[in-house]
CSV table of C-alpha atoms in Angstrom, one decimal:
chain,number,residue,atom,x,y,z
A,9,MET,CA,-3.8,-155.7,247.0
A,10,GLY,CA,-3.0,-153.2,249.7
A,11,LEU,CA,-6.6,-153.0,250.8
A,12,LEU,CA,-6.9,-156.7,250.9
A,13,LYS,CA,-3.8,-156.9,253.2
A,14,LEU,CA,-5.4,-154.3,255.4
A,15,ALA,CA,-8.6,-156.4,255.6
A,16,PHE,CA,-6.7,-159.5,256.7
A,17,ARG,CA,-4.6,-157.8,259.4
A,18,ARG,CA,-4.8,-159.9,262.5
A,19,SER,CA,-5.8,-158.0,265.6
A,20,SER,CA,-3.7,-157.7,268.7
A,21,ILE,CA,-5.0,-159.3,271.9
A,22,LYS,CA,-3.3,-156.6,273.9
A,23,GLN,CA,-5.3,-153.9,272.2
A,24,PHE,CA,-8.6,-155.7,273.1
A,25,THR,CA,-7.6,-156.3,276.8
A,26,GLU,CA,-6.6,-152.6,277.2
A,27,ALA,CA,-9.8,-151.4,275.7
A,28,ASP,CA,-11.9,-153.7,277.9
A,29,ALA,CA,-10.1,-152.7,281.1
A,30,HIS,CA,-12.9,-150.3,282.1
A,31,LEU,CA,-15.5,-153.1,282.1
A,32,LYS,CA,-16.3,-154.4,285.6
A,33,LYS,CA,-15.3,-158.1,286.3
A,34,VAL,CA,-18.3,-159.2,288.4
A,35,LEU,CA,-19.5,-162.4,286.8
A,36,ASP,CA,-18.8,-165.9,288.2
A,37,THR,CA,-19.8,-169.4,287.1
A,38,LYS,CA,-23.3,-169.2,288.7
A,39,ASP,CA,-24.0,-165.9,286.9
A,40,LEU,CA,-22.9,-167.3,283.6
A,41,VAL,CA,-25.0,-170.4,283.9
A,42,ALA,CA,-28.0,-168.2,284.8
A,43,LEU,CA,-27.3,-166.0,281.8
A,44,GLY,CA,-26.9,-169.0,279.5
A,45,ILE,CA,-30.0,-170.9,280.7
A,46,GLY,CA,-31.9,-167.6,280.6
A,47,THR,CA,-31.1,-167.2,276.9
A,48,VAL,CA,-31.2,-170.8,275.8
A,49,ILE,CA,-34.4,-171.8,277.6
A,50,GLY,CA,-36.6,-169.0,276.2
A,51,THR,CA,-38.5,-169.1,272.9
A,52,GLY,CA,-36.4,-172.1,271.9
A,53,ILE,CA,-38.1,-174.4,274.4
A,54,PHE,CA,-41.5,-172.7,274.5
A,55,ILE,CA,-42.1,-172.5,270.7
A,56,LEU,CA,-39.7,-174.5,268.6
A,57,PRO,CA,-40.6,-178.1,269.8
A,58,GLY,CA,-44.2,-177.6,268.6
A,59,THR,CA,-43.5,-175.9,265.3
A,60,GLU,CA,-40.6,-178.2,264.3
A,61,ALA,CA,-42.6,-181.3,265.3
A,62,ALA,CA,-45.6,-180.2,263.2
A,63,THR,CA,-43.7,-179.1,260.1
A,64,HIS,CA,-40.6,-181.3,259.9
A,65,ALA,CA,-40.1,-184.3,262.2
A,66,GLY,CA,-43.2,-185.3,264.2
A,67,PRO,CA,-42.3,-186.8,267.6
A,68,ALA,CA,-38.8,-187.4,266.3
A,69,VAL,CA,-38.2,-183.8,267.0
A,70,ALA,CA,-36.7,-185.0,270.3
A,71,ILE,CA,-33.9,-186.6,268.2
A,72,SER,CA,-33.4,-183.3,266.4
A,73,PHE,CA,-33.0,-181.5,269.7
A,74,LEU,CA,-30.5,-184.1,270.9
A,75,LEU,CA,-28.5,-183.8,267.7
A,76,ALA,CA,-28.5,-180.0,267.9
A,77,ALA,CA,-27.3,-180.3,271.6
A,78,ILE,CA,-24.4,-182.6,270.7
A,79,ILE,CA,-23.2,-180.3,267.9
A,80,SER,CA,-23.7,-177.2,270.1
A,81,GLY,CA,-21.8,-179.0,272.9
A,82,ILE,CA,-18.8,-179.5,270.5
A,83,SER,CA,-19.0,-175.8,269.4
A,84,GLY,CA,-19.4,-174.8,273.1
A,85,MET,CA,-16.1,-176.5,273.9
A,86,ALA,CA,-14.5,-174.5,271.0
A,87,TYR,CA,-16.0,-171.2,272.4
A,88,SER,CA,-14.7,-172.2,275.8
A,89,GLU,CA,-11.1,-172.6,274.6
A,90,PHE,CA,-11.2,-169.3,272.7
A,91,ALA,CA,-12.6,-167.5,275.8
A,92,SER,CA,-9.8,-169.1,277.9
A,93,ALA,CA,-7.1,-168.0,275.5
A,94,LEU,CA,-8.6,-164.7,274.5
A,95,PRO,CA,-10.5,-163.3,277.6
A,96,VAL,CA,-12.0,-160.3,275.7
A,97,ALA,CA,-15.5,-159.0,274.8
A,98,GLY,CA,-16.9,-159.6,271.3
A,99,SER,CA,-17.2,-163.4,271.1
A,100,ALA,CA,-16.7,-164.9,267.6
A,101,TYR,CA,-16.0,-161.4,266.2
A,102,SER,CA,-12.9,-160.9,268.4
A,103,TYR,CA,-11.8,-164.5,267.9
A,104,GLY,CA,-12.0,-164.3,264.1
A,105,SER,CA,-10.2,-161.0,264.1
A,106,VAL,CA,-7.2,-162.3,266.1
A,107,ILE,CA,-7.0,-165.7,264.4
A,108,PHE,CA,-8.1,-165.2,260.7
A,109,GLY,CA,-7.9,-161.4,260.2
A,110,GLN,CA,-10.2,-158.5,260.8
A,111,VAL,CA,-12.4,-159.0,257.7
A,112,VAL,CA,-13.3,-162.6,258.9
A,113,GLY,CA,-13.9,-161.2,262.4
A,114,TRP,CA,-16.2,-158.6,260.9
A,115,PHE,CA,-18.1,-161.2,258.9
A,116,LEU,CA,-18.6,-163.3,262.1
A,117,GLY,CA,-19.6,-160.3,264.1
A,118,TRP,CA,-21.9,-159.0,261.4
A,119,SER,CA,-23.5,-162.5,261.4
A,120,LEU,CA,-23.9,-162.4,265.2
A,121,ILE,CA,-25.4,-159.0,265.1
A,122,LEU,CA,-28.1,-160.4,262.8
A,123,GLU,CA,-28.5,-163.4,265.1
A,124,TYR,CA,-28.7,-161.3,268.3
A,125,PHE,CA,-31.0,-158.6,266.9
A,126,LEU,CA,-33.4,-161.1,265.4
A,127,ALA,CA,-33.3,-163.5,268.3
A,128,THR,CA,-34.0,-160.7,270.8
A,129,SER,CA,-37.0,-159.5,268.7
A,130,ALA,CA,-38.2,-163.0,268.1
A,131,VAL,CA,-38.2,-163.9,271.8
A,132,SER,CA,-40.0,-160.6,272.5
A,133,VAL,CA,-42.7,-161.5,269.9
A,134,GLY,CA,-42.9,-165.0,271.5
A,135,PHE,CA,-43.5,-163.4,274.8
A,136,SER,CA,-46.4,-161.4,273.3
A,137,SER,CA,-47.8,-164.6,271.7
A,138,TYR,CA,-48.0,-166.3,275.1
A,139,LEU,CA,-49.6,-163.2,276.6
A,140,ALA,CA,-52.2,-163.3,273.9
A,141,GLY,CA,-52.8,-167.0,274.6
A,142,LEU,CA,-53.1,-166.3,278.3
A,143,LEU,CA,-55.7,-163.6,277.6
A,144,GLN,CA,-57.7,-165.9,275.4
A,145,THR,CA,-57.6,-168.7,278.0
A,146,ASP,CA,-59.1,-166.3,280.5
A,147,HIS,CA,-61.7,-165.0,278.0
A,148,ILE,CA,-60.2,-161.5,277.8
A,149,SER,CA,-60.6,-160.0,274.3
A,150,GLY,CA,-60.4,-156.7,272.5
A,151,PHE,CA,-56.6,-156.2,272.5
A,152,ASN,CA,-55.8,-157.9,269.2
A,153,SER,CA,-54.7,-154.7,267.5
A,154,VAL,CA,-51.9,-154.1,270.0
A,155,LEU,CA,-50.8,-157.8,270.2
A,156,ALA,CA,-49.5,-158.0,266.6
A,157,GLY,CA,-47.7,-155.8,264.1
A,158,PRO,CA,-49.2,-154.4,260.8
A,159,MET,CA,-48.0,-157.4,258.8
A,160,GLU,CA,-50.3,-159.6,261.0
A,161,GLY,CA,-53.4,-157.4,260.9
A,162,GLY,CA,-52.6,-155.3,264.0
A,163,ILE,CA,-51.0,-151.9,264.7
A,164,ILE,CA,-48.1,-152.7,266.9
A,165,ASN,CA,-46.9,-155.5,269.1
A,166,LEU,CA,-47.1,-153.5,272.2
A,167,PRO,CA,-46.2,-156.2,274.8
A,168,ALA,CA,-43.0,-156.9,272.9
A,169,VAL,CA,-42.1,-153.2,272.8
A,170,VAL,CA,-42.9,-152.7,276.5
A,171,LEU,CA,-40.8,-155.8,277.4
A,172,LEU,CA,-37.8,-154.4,275.6
A,173,LEU,CA,-38.2,-150.9,277.2
A,174,VAL,CA,-38.3,-152.5,280.7
A,175,ILE,CA,-35.2,-154.6,279.9
A,176,LEU,CA,-33.3,-151.6,278.5
A,177,GLY,CA,-34.0,-149.7,281.8
A,178,ILE,CA,-32.6,-152.7,283.8
A,179,GLN,CA,-29.5,-152.8,281.6
A,180,ILE,CA,-28.9,-149.1,281.9
A,181,ILE,CA,-29.0,-149.3,285.7
A,182,GLY,CA,-26.0,-151.7,285.5
A,183,LEU,CA,-24.8,-155.2,285.4
A,184,SER,CA,-25.3,-155.9,289.1
A,185,THR,CA,-29.1,-155.4,288.8
A,186,THR,CA,-29.1,-157.4,285.6
A,187,ARG,CA,-27.4,-160.3,287.3
A,188,TRP,CA,-29.8,-160.3,290.2
A,189,VAL,CA,-32.9,-160.2,288.1
A,190,GLU,CA,-31.6,-162.9,285.8
A,191,ASN,CA,-30.7,-165.3,288.6
A,192,VAL,CA,-34.1,-165.0,290.3
A,193,PHE,CA,-36.1,-165.4,287.1
A,194,VAL,CA,-34.1,-168.4,285.9
A,195,ALA,CA,-34.9,-170.2,289.1
A,196,ILE,CA,-38.6,-169.5,288.6
A,197,LYS,CA,-38.4,-170.7,285.0
A,198,LEU,CA,-36.7,-174.0,285.9
A,199,ALA,CA,-39.5,-174.6,288.4
A,200,ILE,CA,-42.2,-174.0,285.8
A,201,LEU,CA,-40.4,-176.4,283.4
A,202,ALA,CA,-40.2,-179.0,286.0
A,203,ILE,CA,-44.0,-178.7,286.6
A,204,PHE,CA,-44.7,-179.0,282.8
A,205,ILE,CA,-42.5,-182.2,282.5
A,206,ILE,CA,-43.7,-183.9,285.7
A,207,VAL,CA,-47.4,-183.1,285.4
A,208,GLY,CA,-47.4,-183.6,281.6
A,209,LEU,CA,-46.2,-187.2,282.1
A,210,PHE,CA,-49.7,-188.0,283.4
A,211,PHE,CA,-51.4,-186.8,280.2
A,212,ILE,CA,-49.2,-188.7,277.7
A,213,LYS,CA,-51.0,-191.0,275.3
A,214,SER,CA,-48.8,-193.5,273.7
A,215,ASN,CA,-50.7,-193.4,270.4
A,216,ASN,CA,-49.4,-189.8,269.9
A,217,TYR,CA,-46.0,-191.3,269.3
A,218,VAL,CA,-47.2,-193.4,266.4
A,219,PRO,CA,-45.7,-192.8,263.8
A,220,PHE,CA,-42.6,-191.6,265.7
A,221,TYR,CA,-41.1,-190.3,262.5
A,222,PRO,CA,-44.0,-189.6,260.1
A,223,LYS,CA,-43.7,-190.8,256.5
A,224,GLU,CA,-44.4,-187.4,255.0
A,225,PHE,CA,-41.2,-186.1,256.4
A,226,GLN,CA,-39.0,-189.0,255.3
A,227,THR,CA,-37.4,-187.4,252.2
A,228,GLY,CA,-33.9,-187.0,250.9
A,229,ALA,CA,-30.9,-189.4,251.6
A,230,PHE,CA,-32.0,-192.3,253.8
A,231,GLY,CA,-35.3,-190.5,254.4
A,232,LEU,CA,-33.7,-188.3,257.1
A,233,SER,CA,-34.2,-184.8,255.5
A,234,GLY,CA,-37.1,-184.0,258.0
A,235,ILE,CA,-34.8,-184.6,261.0
A,236,TRP,CA,-32.0,-182.7,259.4
A,237,MET,CA,-34.3,-179.7,258.6
A,238,ALA,CA,-35.7,-179.7,262.1
A,239,THR,CA,-32.2,-179.9,263.5
A,240,SER,CA,-31.0,-176.9,261.4
A,241,GLY,CA,-34.0,-174.9,262.5
A,242,ILE,CA,-33.4,-175.7,266.1
A,243,PHE,CA,-29.9,-174.2,266.5
A,244,PHE,CA,-31.5,-170.8,267.3
A,245,ALA,CA,-32.6,-172.5,270.6
A,246,PHE,CA,-29.0,-173.0,271.7
A,247,ILE,CA,-27.6,-169.5,271.1
A,248,GLY,CA,-27.5,-168.8,274.8
A,249,PHE,CA,-24.1,-170.4,275.3
A,250,ASP,CA,-22.3,-168.4,272.7
A,251,THR,CA,-23.7,-165.2,274.2
A,252,LEU,CA,-21.6,-166.1,277.3
A,253,ALA,CA,-18.4,-165.6,275.3
A,254,ALA,CA,-19.5,-162.0,274.6
A,255,HIS,CA,-19.3,-161.4,278.4
A,256,THR,CA,-15.8,-162.8,278.9
A,257,ALA,CA,-14.2,-159.4,279.7
A,258,GLU,CA,-16.6,-159.1,282.6
A,259,VAL,CA,-15.9,-162.5,284.2
A,260,LYS,CA,-13.8,-162.8,287.3
A,261,ASN,CA,-11.8,-165.8,286.2
A,262,PRO,CA,-12.4,-166.3,282.4
A,263,LYS,CA,-9.9,-169.1,281.9
A,264,LYS,CA,-12.0,-171.4,284.1
A,265,GLN,CA,-15.4,-169.9,284.6
A,266,VAL,CA,-16.5,-169.2,281.0
A,267,ALA,CA,-15.8,-172.9,280.1
A,268,ARG,CA,-17.8,-174.1,283.0
A,269,GLY,CA,-20.7,-171.7,282.3
A,270,ILE,CA,-20.9,-172.8,278.6
A,271,ILE,CA,-20.6,-176.5,279.2
A,272,TYR,CA,-23.1,-176.6,282.1
A,273,THR,CA,-25.6,-174.5,280.1
A,274,VAL,CA,-25.5,-176.9,277.1
A,275,ILE,CA,-25.9,-180.0,279.3
A,276,VAL,CA,-28.9,-178.5,281.2
A,277,ALA,CA,-30.5,-177.3,277.9
A,278,ALA,CA,-30.0,-180.6,276.2
A,279,VAL,CA,-31.7,-182.5,279.0
A,280,LEU,CA,-34.6,-180.1,279.3
A,281,TYR,CA,-35.2,-179.7,275.6
A,282,THR,CA,-35.3,-183.4,275.0
A,283,LEU,CA,-37.7,-184.1,277.9
A,284,PHE,CA,-39.9,-181.2,277.0
A,285,ALA,CA,-40.2,-182.4,273.4
A,286,ILE,CA,-41.0,-186.0,274.5
A,287,VAL,CA,-43.7,-184.9,276.9
A,288,LEU,CA,-45.2,-182.3,274.5
A,289,THR,CA,-45.6,-184.7,271.6
A,290,GLY,CA,-47.0,-187.3,273.9
A,291,MET,CA,-49.7,-185.0,275.2
A,292,VAL,CA,-50.8,-183.6,271.8
A,293,ASN,CA,-50.6,-185.2,268.4
A,294,TYR,CA,-47.8,-183.5,266.4
A,295,THR,CA,-50.3,-182.3,263.7
A,296,LYS,CA,-51.9,-179.9,266.1
A,297,LEU,CA,-48.7,-178.3,267.4
A,298,ASN,CA,-48.0,-175.6,264.8
A,299,VAL,CA,-49.0,-172.9,267.3
A,300,SER,CA,-47.1,-170.0,268.9
A,301,ASP,CA,-47.8,-171.1,272.5
A,302,PRO,CA,-47.5,-175.0,272.4
A,303,ALA,CA,-46.7,-175.3,276.2
A,304,SER,CA,-49.9,-173.6,277.3
A,305,PHE,CA,-51.9,-175.1,274.3
A,306,ALA,CA,-51.0,-178.6,275.5
A,307,PHE,CA,-52.6,-178.2,278.9
A,308,THR,CA,-55.6,-176.4,277.4
A,309,PHE,CA,-55.9,-179.3,275.0
A,310,VAL,CA,-56.1,-181.9,277.8
A,311,GLY,CA,-58.6,-179.7,279.8
A,312,GLN,CA,-56.3,-178.2,282.3
A,313,LYS,CA,-56.8,-174.5,281.8
A,314,GLY,CA,-55.6,-173.5,285.2
A,315,LEU,CA,-52.3,-175.2,284.6
A,316,ALA,CA,-52.2,-173.7,281.1
A,317,SER,CA,-52.3,-170.2,282.7
A,318,VAL,CA,-49.5,-171.1,285.1
A,319,ILE,CA,-47.4,-172.5,282.3
A,320,GLY,CA,-48.1,-169.5,280.2
A,321,ILE,CA,-46.9,-167.1,282.9
A,322,GLY,CA,-43.8,-169.3,283.5
A,323,SER,CA,-43.1,-169.3,279.7
A,324,MET,CA,-43.3,-165.5,279.7
A,325,ILE,CA,-40.8,-165.3,282.6
A,326,GLY,CA,-38.5,-167.6,280.6
A,327,MET,CA,-38.7,-165.4,277.6
A,328,PHE,CA,-38.1,-162.3,279.8
A,329,THR,CA,-34.7,-163.8,281.0
A,330,GLY,CA,-33.9,-164.7,277.4
A,331,VAL,CA,-34.4,-161.2,276.1
A,332,LEU,CA,-32.4,-159.8,279.1
A,333,ALA,CA,-29.4,-161.9,278.2
A,334,LEU,CA,-29.7,-161.3,274.4
A,335,VAL,CA,-29.9,-157.5,274.8
A,336,PHE,CA,-26.9,-157.7,277.0
A,337,ALA,CA,-24.9,-159.7,274.4
A,338,SER,CA,-26.0,-157.6,271.4
A,339,SER,CA,-25.0,-154.4,273.1
A,340,ARG,CA,-21.5,-155.8,274.0
A,341,LEU,CA,-21.0,-156.9,270.4
A,342,ILE,CA,-21.8,-153.5,269.0
A,343,TYR,CA,-19.6,-151.9,271.6
A,344,SER,CA,-16.8,-154.1,270.3
A,345,PHE,CA,-17.2,-152.8,266.8
A,346,GLY,CA,-17.1,-149.2,268.1
A,347,ARG,CA,-14.1,-150.0,270.3
A,348,ASP,CA,-12.1,-151.2,267.3
A,349,GLY,CA,-13.1,-148.3,265.0
A,350,LEU,CA,-15.2,-150.5,262.6
A,351,LEU,CA,-18.2,-148.4,263.5
A,352,PRO,CA,-18.1,-144.8,264.8
A,353,ASN,CA,-16.1,-144.4,268.0
A,354,PHE,CA,-18.9,-143.1,270.1
A,355,ILE,CA,-20.4,-146.6,270.0
A,356,GLY,CA,-17.4,-148.0,271.8
A,357,LYS,CA,-17.6,-145.6,274.8
A,358,ILE,CA,-18.2,-146.8,278.4
A,359,SER,CA,-20.6,-144.5,280.3
A,360,GLY,CA,-21.8,-143.9,283.8
A,361,SER,CA,-20.8,-145.1,287.3
A,362,GLN,CA,-21.9,-148.6,286.4
A,363,HIS,CA,-19.5,-148.7,283.4
A,364,VAL,CA,-22.0,-149.8,280.8
A,365,PRO,CA,-21.7,-149.2,277.0
A,366,PHE,CA,-24.7,-146.9,277.0
A,367,ASN,CA,-24.5,-145.8,273.3
A,368,ALA,CA,-24.2,-149.4,272.1
A,369,LEU,CA,-27.1,-150.5,274.4
A,370,LEU,CA,-29.3,-147.7,273.1
A,371,ILE,CA,-28.6,-148.6,269.4
A,372,ALA,CA,-29.3,-152.3,270.1
A,373,GLY,CA,-32.5,-151.5,271.9
A,374,VAL,CA,-33.9,-149.2,269.3
A,375,VAL,CA,-33.3,-151.6,266.4
A,376,GLU,CA,-34.8,-154.5,268.5
A,377,ILE,CA,-37.8,-152.5,269.5
A,378,ILE,CA,-38.6,-151.7,265.9
A,379,LEU,CA,-38.2,-155.3,264.7
A,380,ALA,CA,-40.3,-156.7,267.7
A,381,GLY,CA,-43.0,-154.1,267.3
A,382,PHE,CA,-43.7,-154.5,263.6
A,383,VAL,CA,-42.2,-157.8,262.2
A,384,PRO,CA,-43.8,-161.2,262.7
A,385,LEU,CA,-42.0,-164.1,264.5
A,386,SER,CA,-41.8,-166.3,261.4
A,387,TYR,CA,-39.9,-163.6,259.5
A,388,LEU,CA,-37.5,-163.0,262.4
A,389,ALA,CA,-36.8,-166.7,263.1
A,390,SER,CA,-35.9,-167.7,259.5
A,391,LEU,CA,-32.5,-165.9,259.4
A,392,ILE,CA,-31.2,-166.6,262.9
A,393,ASN,CA,-29.9,-170.1,262.4
A,394,ALA,CA,-27.7,-169.0,259.4
A,395,GLY,CA,-25.7,-166.6,261.6
A,396,THR,CA,-25.4,-169.1,264.4
A,397,LEU,CA,-24.1,-171.9,262.2
A,398,ALA,CA,-21.7,-169.6,260.4
A,399,ALA,CA,-20.1,-168.6,263.7
A,400,PHE,CA,-20.1,-172.3,264.9
A,401,THR,CA,-18.2,-173.3,261.7
A,402,PHE,CA,-15.4,-170.7,262.0
A,403,VAL,CA,-15.0,-171.1,265.7
A,404,ASN,CA,-14.6,-174.8,265.5
A,405,PHE,CA,-12.1,-174.7,262.6
A,406,GLY,CA,-10.4,-171.8,264.4
A,407,ILE,CA,-9.2,-174.0,267.2
A,408,ILE,CA,-6.5,-175.5,264.8
A,409,PRO,CA,-4.7,-172.2,264.1
A,410,LEU,CA,-5.3,-171.1,267.7
A,411,ARG,CA,-3.2,-174.0,269.0
A,412,HIS,CA,-0.3,-172.9,266.7
A,413,ARG,CA,-0.3,-169.3,268.1
A,414,THR,CA,2.7,-169.1,270.5
A,415,ASP,CA,1.7,-165.6,271.4
A,416,LEU,CA,-1.6,-166.9,272.9
A,417,PRO,CA,-0.5,-169.3,275.7
A,418,ASN,CA,-3.4,-171.3,277.3
A,419,GLU,CA,-1.6,-174.1,279.1
A,420,ASN,CA,-3.7,-173.6,282.3
A,421,GLY,CA,-6.9,-172.9,280.6
A,422,PHE,CA,-9.7,-175.0,279.0
A,423,ARG,CA,-8.7,-177.0,275.9
A,424,VAL,CA,-11.0,-178.9,273.6
A,425,PRO,CA,-10.4,-182.7,274.1
A,426,GLY,CA,-9.8,-185.0,271.1
A,427,TYR,CA,-7.9,-182.3,269.2
A,428,PRO,CA,-7.9,-182.0,266.2
A,429,ILE,CA,-10.7,-184.5,265.5
A,430,ILE,CA,-13.4,-183.0,267.7
A,431,PRO,CA,-13.1,-179.4,266.3
A,432,ILE,CA,-13.1,-180.7,262.7
A,433,ILE,CA,-16.2,-182.7,263.3
A,434,GLY,CA,-17.8,-179.6,264.9
A,435,GLY,CA,-16.9,-177.4,261.9
A,436,LEU,CA,-18.0,-179.9,259.2
A,437,THR,CA,-21.4,-180.7,260.9
A,438,SER,CA,-22.1,-177.0,261.4
A,439,PHE,CA,-21.4,-176.3,257.7
A,440,PHE,CA,-23.6,-179.3,256.7
A,441,PHE,CA,-26.5,-177.9,258.6
A,442,ILE,CA,-26.1,-174.5,256.9
A,443,THR,CA,-26.7,-176.4,253.6
A,444,GLN,CA,-30.0,-177.8,255.1
A,445,LEU,CA,-31.5,-174.3,255.6
A,446,GLU,CA,-34.1,-173.1,253.2
A,447,THR,CA,-32.9,-171.5,250.0
A,448,LYS,CA,-34.7,-168.2,250.7
A,449,THR,CA,-32.9,-168.1,254.1
A,450,LEU,CA,-29.5,-168.6,252.5
A,451,VAL,CA,-30.3,-165.9,249.9
A,452,MET,CA,-31.3,-163.4,252.6
A,453,PHE,CA,-28.2,-164.2,254.6
A,454,GLY,CA,-26.1,-163.7,251.5
A,455,VAL,CA,-27.6,-160.2,251.0
A,456,TRP,CA,-27.0,-159.4,254.7
A,457,THR,CA,-23.4,-160.5,254.3
A,458,LEU,CA,-22.8,-158.3,251.2
A,459,VAL,CA,-24.3,-155.3,253.0
A,460,GLY,CA,-21.9,-156.0,255.9
A,461,LEU,CA,-18.9,-156.3,253.6
A,462,LEU,CA,-19.9,-153.0,251.8
A,463,ILE,CA,-19.9,-151.2,255.2
A,464,TYR,CA,-16.6,-152.8,256.2
A,465,PHE,CA,-14.7,-151.9,253.0
A,466,THR,CA,-16.2,-148.3,252.7
A,467,TYR,CA,-15.8,-147.4,256.4
A,468,GLY,CA,-14.4,-150.1,258.8
A,469,VAL,CA,-11.2,-151.0,257.1
A,470,ARG,CA,-10.1,-147.3,256.8
A,471,HIS,CA,-11.0,-146.4,260.4
A,472,SER,CA,-9.9,-149.6,262.1
A,473,MET,CA,-7.7,-149.2,265.2
A,474,VAL,CA,-6.1,-152.6,264.8
A,475,LYS,CA,-2.5,-152.7,266.2
A,476,GLY,CA,0.1,-155.4,266.3
A,477,SER,CA,-0.5,-156.6,262.7
A,478,LYS,CA,2.1,-158.6,261.0
A,479,PHE,CA,1.8,-156.3,258.0
A,480,ASP,CA,3.9,-153.1,257.7
A,481,GLN,CA,2.1,-150.0,259.0
A,482,SER,CA,3.1,-148.2,255.8
A,483,ILE,CA,0.3,-150.1,254.0
A,484,ILE,CA,-2.2,-148.4,256.4
A,485,LYS,CA,-0.7,-144.9,255.5
A,486,GLU,CA,-0.8,-145.7,251.8
A,487,ASN,CA,-4.4,-146.7,251.8
A,488,ASN,CA,-5.6,-143.8,254.1
A,489,ALA,CA,-3.8,-141.2,251.9
């Protein structure tokens, strides 16, 4: 029983803020929106509309994106309130530790590590897929062995590895450089998306929208299982806004600016995703869209190879910014674990004149390079949504106990409207979409969770530096004896 009490110690917000004091507060609303859009509008918009349309929903994939956006928007408001009340690094991990207890925080953080690692690697592999499509469009061949890992008949996915090495170099230089690169590339990416949507309108054929929701996907209750499955598979596309919460300790005015960054990101992403899906499925019949580079493929399909090359380059820029933001977020989450003693302390050290968590950044980079270089996109993407939805569920429900914590005042910060109805709806719908994931995905996520709990109970719980617990410190001494 003593060990269980240790696991459910609730972390002190003061401990987190003191540990994060060495991080530079340089981000504002504009930077957060750029980071958010840079992450959200990456592989999500350039790959998922095609694959989900072809395999689950047909042209009705636009509805799935809209549903995912609404639920993500509700969850985004919950993240915003937490970031306002708890302006610390670590995102859902830190929130869970303070509100529910450290073992819940660890579970959420462990889920997010899975999400960020796999998403970073998946976007890098997506980048390589667009490069391969670009080379094929321009009739350049002979590089197949270094454009795919051994599980796909190649040797190594070299473009994905090089991309991650470049981004690691940018991150090590420091946050100011990262912020500048992100802002410039996001502007370029939005211009490319505007070109796709506006020019693509002239190549839409109305018969491609018939049937809008194909009969082969109309299974389950009310025939909506196809739309539900597409929606549950799309949440990966919206993970950009929750990465913003991981940067809270580096924001100039977290009580206001994090909320704005998250909400603006979700709104922009919802509009662009829905328009992109409508145009894409209007240009090409959904049955032909199960490809790794649907944006370029669509213009190649309608005989516009020059535009296909431009869109391919723009897509790669989009994925570059996505990887940049994800590496940033994953390193900050690992840093949080080291900061709190749940992983070895050297991981939580801040290094150099730019005050970056170098050790955490290096560990994140090495793992992501290995995954991107040798594991196919389909393997990487299947598990991402489970971690995302688990975090959404706890963060939404966590608003209720947060409002009852008198030691965490937030009168002048952002608060979720429609309390408690809106957070409950967000939590229930997030849990529902977990149940819509494939069985093998849930099994793999269960195995990942068990491995995480094993690490926590054999190392983390005994080395934790949690202070301010409501439980007597004698329990800690007893269990460390």
